[in-house]
Amino acid sequence: MSTSATNIRSRRGQQTLAEAVNLRRIREPILGVHKRFELFDDEAEQQLRGDTRHSHVVLNFSEVEEVIERDGSLDEVLEEWHIPIVVATQDDAILDTRSFQDVLNVLFVLPPAIFVPDIVYNYDTMQPNDQVKAIKAYVFHVRELERAIAEHNIPVRLLPTNKGWTVPHFELYRELYEECGYTEMALYGVQYSGGRAGNATRQLRRHATFAIQTLNLENVFVIGRLGLDELLRFDPRVNGACGLRQLQTDERFADVQRRLQRALFANSDHTQSNLTTFQ
């Protein structure tokens, strides 16, 4: 895809009322349990057309990229009241071939959206120095995206994800978070299952706590973990979640969603101290 940002922006024409409203909505935290839609699935695309049940729609970056290649935009898939949450975290083989310009080409075409950027996986099997380098590279990538968003007036809010596990790792994010005014983080929960993950639920909860305390986060959005018992045990500031594959009918999902949201917000009246409280 080689269309320039200028040409894409000029085709949009004047901002609609819906776009103006959604520009405000994307600045709000992602609360509650949301559905992940798989584009290029006939059932998913059919559910989205005319849909009024979902305010936020979680989408995979590569699928969004393919739809834009096919249709030129997401207009044929999303309704104007949908807020897309586009998640870039994928397998290494995909991330390794994705350029910065590839990312910008998608962001230029998105309606008001929330974007979870990614460039490299960060495994607990990495050597400590390599892990620090990966986190620093990720922070640099997010800064560059913020510069491009400001320069081209792209209607996208960035939501960084965790590339580390420990308090020192999250401290590497602190300057970025202060500069950009971030108060939210996405935790990619998929990496906490299978292989060497061990007690994934306990690890994920601990890492979420480290992120919240170190960066004074107000909200955490967990991607790919929707177990009822898991949601019940999360810290009170973990107040948004989505799964990876949920193509059941909307009627069935609505029932599941209600039960999961009750679990997610079960401890919302509890308090949680920031790390800086003790420094």
Short mmCIF file of C-alpha atoms in Angstrom, two decimals:
data_model
loop_
_atom_site.label_atom_id
_atom_site.label_comp_id
_atom_site.label_asym_id
_atom_site.label_seq_id
_atom_site.Cartn_x
_atom_site.Cartn_y
_atom_site.Cartn_z
CA MET A 1 0.00 0.00 0.00
CA SER A 2 1.67 3.18 -1.13
CA THR A 3 -1.05 5.85 -0.93
CA SER A 4 0.33 9.02 0.61
CA ALA A 5 -1.01 10.48 3.84
CA THR A 6 -1.96 13.71 2.09
CA ASN A 7 -4.07 11.95 -0.53
CA ILE A 8 -5.80 9.81 2.06
CA ARG A 9 -6.59 12.78 4.29
CA SER A 10 -7.98 14.81 1.38
CA ARG A 11 -10.35 11.98 0.42
CA ARG A 12 -11.86 12.06 3.90
CA GLY A 13 -13.28 15.50 3.33
CA GLN A 14 -14.83 17.45 6.17
CA GLN A 15 -15.08 15.87 9.60
CA THR A 16 -18.48 14.36 10.35
CA LEU A 17 -20.31 14.74 13.65
CA ALA A 18 -19.73 11.06 14.39
CA GLU A 19 -15.98 11.48 13.85
CA ALA A 20 -15.93 14.51 16.15
CA VAL A 21 -17.72 12.53 18.88
CA ASN A 22 -15.42 9.54 18.40
CA LEU A 23 -12.33 11.73 18.69
CA ARG A 24 -13.46 12.42 22.25
CA ARG A 25 -14.44 8.82 22.91
CA ILE A 26 -11.03 7.39 21.98
CA ARG A 27 -9.49 9.44 24.82
CA GLU A 28 -11.61 7.60 27.37
CA PRO A 29 -10.29 4.44 29.08
CA ILE A 30 -11.37 1.05 27.77
CA LEU A 31 -13.73 -0.28 30.42
CA GLY A 32 -15.56 -3.59 30.58
CA VAL A 33 -15.35 -6.76 28.48
CA HIS A 34 -15.18 -6.36 24.70
CA LYS A 35 -15.50 -8.71 21.78
CA ARG A 36 -12.67 -9.63 19.43
CA PHE A 37 -13.82 -9.78 15.80
CA GLU A 38 -11.94 -11.71 13.13
CA LEU A 39 -12.17 -9.81 9.87
CA PHE A 40 -12.44 -11.83 6.67
CA ASP A 41 -14.74 -14.15 8.59
CA ASP A 42 -18.19 -13.92 6.99
CA GLU A 43 -19.96 -14.35 10.32
CA ALA A 44 -17.91 -11.62 11.99
CA GLU A 45 -18.36 -9.12 9.17
CA GLN A 46 -22.08 -9.89 9.06
CA GLN A 47 -22.37 -9.26 12.81
CA LEU A 48 -20.63 -5.90 12.47
CA ARG A 49 -22.88 -4.55 9.72
CA GLY A 50 -25.66 -2.60 11.39
CA ASP A 51 -24.41 -3.68 14.82
CA THR A 52 -25.56 -1.53 17.74
CA ARG A 53 -24.47 -3.80 20.61
CA HIS A 54 -20.76 -2.99 20.61
CA SER A 55 -19.17 0.37 21.26
CA HIS A 56 -15.58 -0.93 20.88
CA VAL A 57 -14.45 -3.53 18.36
CA VAL A 58 -11.14 -5.33 18.95
CA LEU A 59 -9.34 -6.08 15.68
CA ASN A 60 -6.06 -7.64 14.59
CA PHE A 61 -3.65 -5.31 12.74
CA SER A 62 -2.93 -7.69 9.85
CA GLU A 63 -6.64 -8.26 9.27
CA VAL A 64 -7.28 -4.51 9.29
CA GLU A 65 -4.42 -4.09 6.82
CA GLU A 66 -5.97 -6.67 4.48
CA VAL A 67 -9.41 -5.06 4.62
CA ILE A 68 -7.89 -1.67 3.80
CA GLU A 69 -6.07 -3.27 0.85
CA ARG A 70 -9.40 -4.76 -0.28
CA ASP A 71 -11.81 -1.89 0.38
CA GLY A 72 -9.62 1.19 0.81
CA SER A 73 -11.00 1.79 4.32
CA LEU A 74 -12.95 0.12 7.12
CA ASP A 75 -16.19 1.84 6.10
CA GLU A 76 -17.64 -1.37 4.63
CA VAL A 77 -16.96 -3.29 7.86
CA LEU A 78 -17.52 -0.88 10.75
CA GLU A 79 -20.42 1.37 11.64
CA GLU A 80 -19.70 5.02 12.36
CA TRP A 81 -20.29 4.58 16.11
CA HIS A 82 -17.74 1.77 16.43
CA ILE A 83 -14.39 2.52 18.09
CA PRO A 84 -11.80 0.11 16.67
CA ILE A 85 -9.12 -1.14 19.07
CA VAL A 86 -6.41 -2.33 16.68
CA VAL A 87 -3.88 -4.69 18.28
CA ALA A 88 -0.51 -5.02 16.50
CA THR A 89 0.92 -7.77 18.71
CA GLN A 90 1.44 -10.89 16.59
CA ASP A 91 3.95 -13.66 15.89
CA ASP A 92 7.60 -12.75 15.42
CA ALA A 93 7.55 -13.76 11.76
CA ILE A 94 4.91 -11.10 11.09
CA LEU A 95 6.39 -8.39 13.29
CA ASP A 96 9.85 -8.85 11.78
CA THR A 97 8.58 -7.95 8.30
CA ARG A 98 6.33 -5.04 9.34
CA SER A 99 7.92 -1.66 8.66
CA PHE A 100 7.21 1.67 10.33
CA GLN A 101 5.68 2.86 7.06
CA ASP A 102 3.40 -0.20 7.00
CA VAL A 103 2.05 0.90 10.37
CA LEU A 104 1.59 4.50 9.27
CA ASN A 105 -0.22 3.42 6.10
CA VAL A 106 -2.87 1.76 8.27
CA LEU A 107 -3.07 4.57 10.83
CA PHE A 108 -3.59 7.14 8.05
CA VAL A 109 -6.77 5.35 6.94
CA LEU A 110 -8.25 4.46 10.33
CA PRO A 111 -11.27 6.31 11.65
CA PRO A 112 -10.87 7.57 15.23
CA ALA A 113 -9.29 4.52 16.86
CA ILE A 114 -7.16 3.14 19.68
CA PHE A 115 -3.95 1.44 18.56
CA VAL A 116 -1.82 -0.99 20.57
CA PRO A 117 1.59 -0.86 18.85
CA ASP A 118 4.19 -3.61 18.85
CA ILE A 119 7.53 -4.28 17.21
CA VAL A 120 9.28 -7.13 19.03
CA TYR A 121 8.35 -9.95 21.31
CA ASN A 122 10.08 -9.99 24.68
CA TYR A 123 10.48 -13.40 26.26
CA ASP A 124 11.49 -14.31 29.78
CA THR A 125 14.16 -16.54 28.18
CA MET A 126 16.01 -13.46 26.88
CA GLN A 127 19.27 -12.41 28.45
CA PRO A 128 18.69 -9.41 30.77
CA ASN A 129 20.61 -6.99 28.54
CA ASP A 130 18.67 -8.08 25.45
CA GLN A 131 15.40 -7.66 27.26
CA VAL A 132 16.30 -4.11 28.27
CA LYS A 133 17.30 -3.34 24.66
CA ALA A 134 13.95 -4.66 23.43
CA ILE A 135 12.02 -2.48 25.87
CA LYS A 136 14.04 0.59 24.92
CA ALA A 137 13.43 -0.15 21.23
CA TYR A 138 9.71 -0.39 21.93
CA VAL A 139 9.67 2.91 23.83
CA PHE A 140 11.50 4.55 20.90
CA HIS A 141 8.94 3.09 18.47
CA VAL A 142 6.01 4.50 20.47
CA ARG A 143 7.69 7.94 20.59
CA GLU A 144 8.15 7.91 16.82
CA LEU A 145 4.51 6.98 16.32
CA GLU A 146 3.43 9.83 18.60
CA ARG A 147 5.51 12.26 16.51
CA ALA A 148 3.90 11.03 13.31
CA ILE A 149 0.40 11.19 14.80
CA ALA A 150 0.97 14.79 15.85
CA GLU A 151 2.61 15.77 12.55
CA HIS A 152 -0.16 14.34 10.36
CA ASN A 153 -3.06 14.94 12.77
CA ILE A 154 -3.98 11.24 12.75
CA PRO A 155 -7.13 10.50 14.81
CA VAL A 156 -5.55 7.67 16.80
CA ARG A 157 -4.73 7.23 20.50
CA LEU A 158 -1.79 4.98 21.30
CA LEU A 159 -2.11 2.43 24.07
CA PRO A 160 1.32 0.93 24.86
CA THR A 161 1.64 -2.69 25.89
CA ASN A 162 3.98 -4.41 28.33
CA LYS A 163 7.31 -5.61 26.99
CA GLY A 164 8.70 -6.60 30.38
CA TRP A 165 7.73 -8.10 33.70
CA THR A 166 9.63 -6.48 36.56
CA VAL A 167 9.53 -3.11 38.31
CA PRO A 168 12.89 -2.09 36.68
CA HIS A 169 11.41 -2.98 33.29
CA PHE A 170 8.39 -0.78 33.83
CA GLU A 171 10.62 2.01 35.10
CA LEU A 172 12.01 2.16 31.54
CA TYR A 173 8.54 3.33 30.48
CA ARG A 174 8.27 6.09 33.08
CA GLU A 175 9.71 8.98 31.04
CA LEU A 176 7.56 8.04 28.04
CA TYR A 177 4.43 7.90 30.19
CA GLU A 178 5.16 11.26 31.78
CA GLU A 179 5.91 12.90 28.41
CA CYS A 180 2.77 11.60 26.71
CA GLY A 181 0.43 11.72 29.68
CA TYR A 182 -0.40 8.03 29.45
CA THR A 183 -2.45 6.61 32.32
CA GLU A 184 -3.36 3.27 30.73
CA MET A 185 -1.50 0.16 29.56
CA ALA A 186 -2.48 -2.94 27.60
CA LEU A 187 -1.25 -6.26 28.97
CA TYR A 188 -0.98 -8.95 26.31
CA GLY A 189 -2.18 -11.95 28.29
CA VAL A 190 -1.67 -14.50 25.51
CA GLN A 191 2.03 -14.80 26.36
CA TYR A 192 1.04 -16.11 29.79
CA SER A 193 -0.24 -19.45 28.54
CA GLY A 194 1.55 -22.61 27.46
CA GLY A 195 5.26 -23.44 27.31
CA ARG A 196 7.26 -21.94 30.16
CA ALA A 197 4.43 -19.74 31.41
CA GLY A 198 3.95 -21.83 34.56
CA ASN A 199 1.26 -20.43 36.81
CA ALA A 200 0.12 -17.96 34.17
CA THR A 201 -2.70 -16.43 36.15
CA ARG A 202 -0.51 -15.65 39.13
CA GLN A 203 2.30 -14.26 36.93
CA LEU A 204 -0.05 -12.05 34.94
CA ARG A 205 -1.61 -10.65 38.11
CA ARG A 206 1.81 -9.94 39.59
CA HIS A 207 3.06 -8.20 36.43
CA ALA A 208 -0.12 -6.13 36.23
CA THR A 209 0.48 -5.03 39.81
CA PHE A 210 4.10 -4.07 39.04
CA ALA A 211 2.96 -1.98 36.04
CA ILE A 212 0.20 -0.25 38.01
CA GLN A 213 2.39 0.56 40.98
CA THR A 214 5.45 1.65 38.99
CA LEU A 215 3.68 3.86 36.46
CA ASN A 216 0.75 4.95 38.66
CA LEU A 217 -1.63 3.55 36.05
CA GLU A 218 -5.29 4.37 36.34
CA ASN A 219 -6.47 1.66 33.95
CA VAL A 220 -5.19 -1.63 32.53
CA PHE A 221 -6.68 -3.40 29.50
CA VAL A 222 -5.92 -7.16 29.41
CA ILE A 223 -5.88 -8.80 25.98
CA GLY A 224 -6.46 -12.51 25.56
CA ARG A 225 -7.42 -13.59 29.09
CA LEU A 226 -11.11 -13.89 29.88
CA GLY A 227 -11.33 -16.64 32.48
CA LEU A 228 -14.02 -15.83 35.05
CA ASP A 229 -11.79 -16.76 37.98
CA GLU A 230 -8.91 -14.72 36.54
CA LEU A 231 -11.03 -11.59 36.21
CA LEU A 232 -12.21 -11.96 39.80
CA ARG A 233 -8.63 -11.87 41.11
CA PHE A 234 -7.20 -8.95 39.16
CA ASP A 235 -6.22 -5.67 40.79
CA PRO A 236 -9.02 -3.07 40.88
CA ARG A 237 -7.37 -0.96 38.17
CA VAL A 238 -7.54 -3.86 35.70
CA ASN A 239 -10.93 -2.76 34.41
CA GLY A 240 -10.91 -3.65 30.72
CA ALA A 241 -10.50 -7.01 28.96
CA CYS A 242 -11.05 -8.89 25.73
CA GLY A 243 -10.50 -12.41 24.46
CA LEU A 244 -8.91 -13.52 21.22
CA ARG A 245 -11.63 -15.52 19.50
CA GLN A 246 -15.30 -14.97 20.25
CA LEU A 247 -17.42 -15.67 17.20
CA GLN A 248 -20.48 -16.98 19.03
CA THR A 249 -23.75 -15.25 18.32
CA ASP A 250 -24.22 -11.80 19.81
CA GLU A 251 -27.04 -13.10 22.00
CA ARG A 252 -24.74 -15.68 23.53
CA PHE A 253 -21.86 -13.24 23.91
CA ALA A 254 -24.11 -10.68 25.59
CA ASP A 255 -24.87 -13.21 28.33
CA VAL A 256 -21.20 -14.14 28.73
CA GLN A 257 -20.23 -10.47 28.69
CA ARG A 258 -22.55 -9.64 31.59
CA ARG A 259 -21.11 -12.40 33.76
CA LEU A 260 -17.51 -11.53 32.92
CA GLN A 261 -18.03 -7.83 33.59
CA ARG A 262 -19.51 -8.60 37.00
CA ALA A 263 -16.33 -10.54 37.78
CA LEU A 264 -14.05 -7.84 36.36
CA PHE A 265 -15.64 -5.09 38.46
CA ALA A 266 -16.17 -7.22 41.58
CA ASN A 267 -13.32 -5.49 43.45
CA SER A 268 -13.60 -2.06 41.83
CA ASP A 269 -14.32 -0.47 45.21
CA HIS A 270 -10.97 -1.62 46.60
CA THR A 271 -7.97 0.72 46.72
CA GLN A 272 -4.48 0.06 45.42
CA SER A 273 -1.39 2.04 46.39
CA ASN A 274 1.12 3.39 43.87
CA LEU A 275 4.78 2.49 44.19
CA THR A 276 5.57 6.18 44.57
CA THR A 277 3.52 6.22 47.78
CA PHE A 278 6.37 4.39 49.46
CA GLN A 279 9.28 6.31 47.95
#
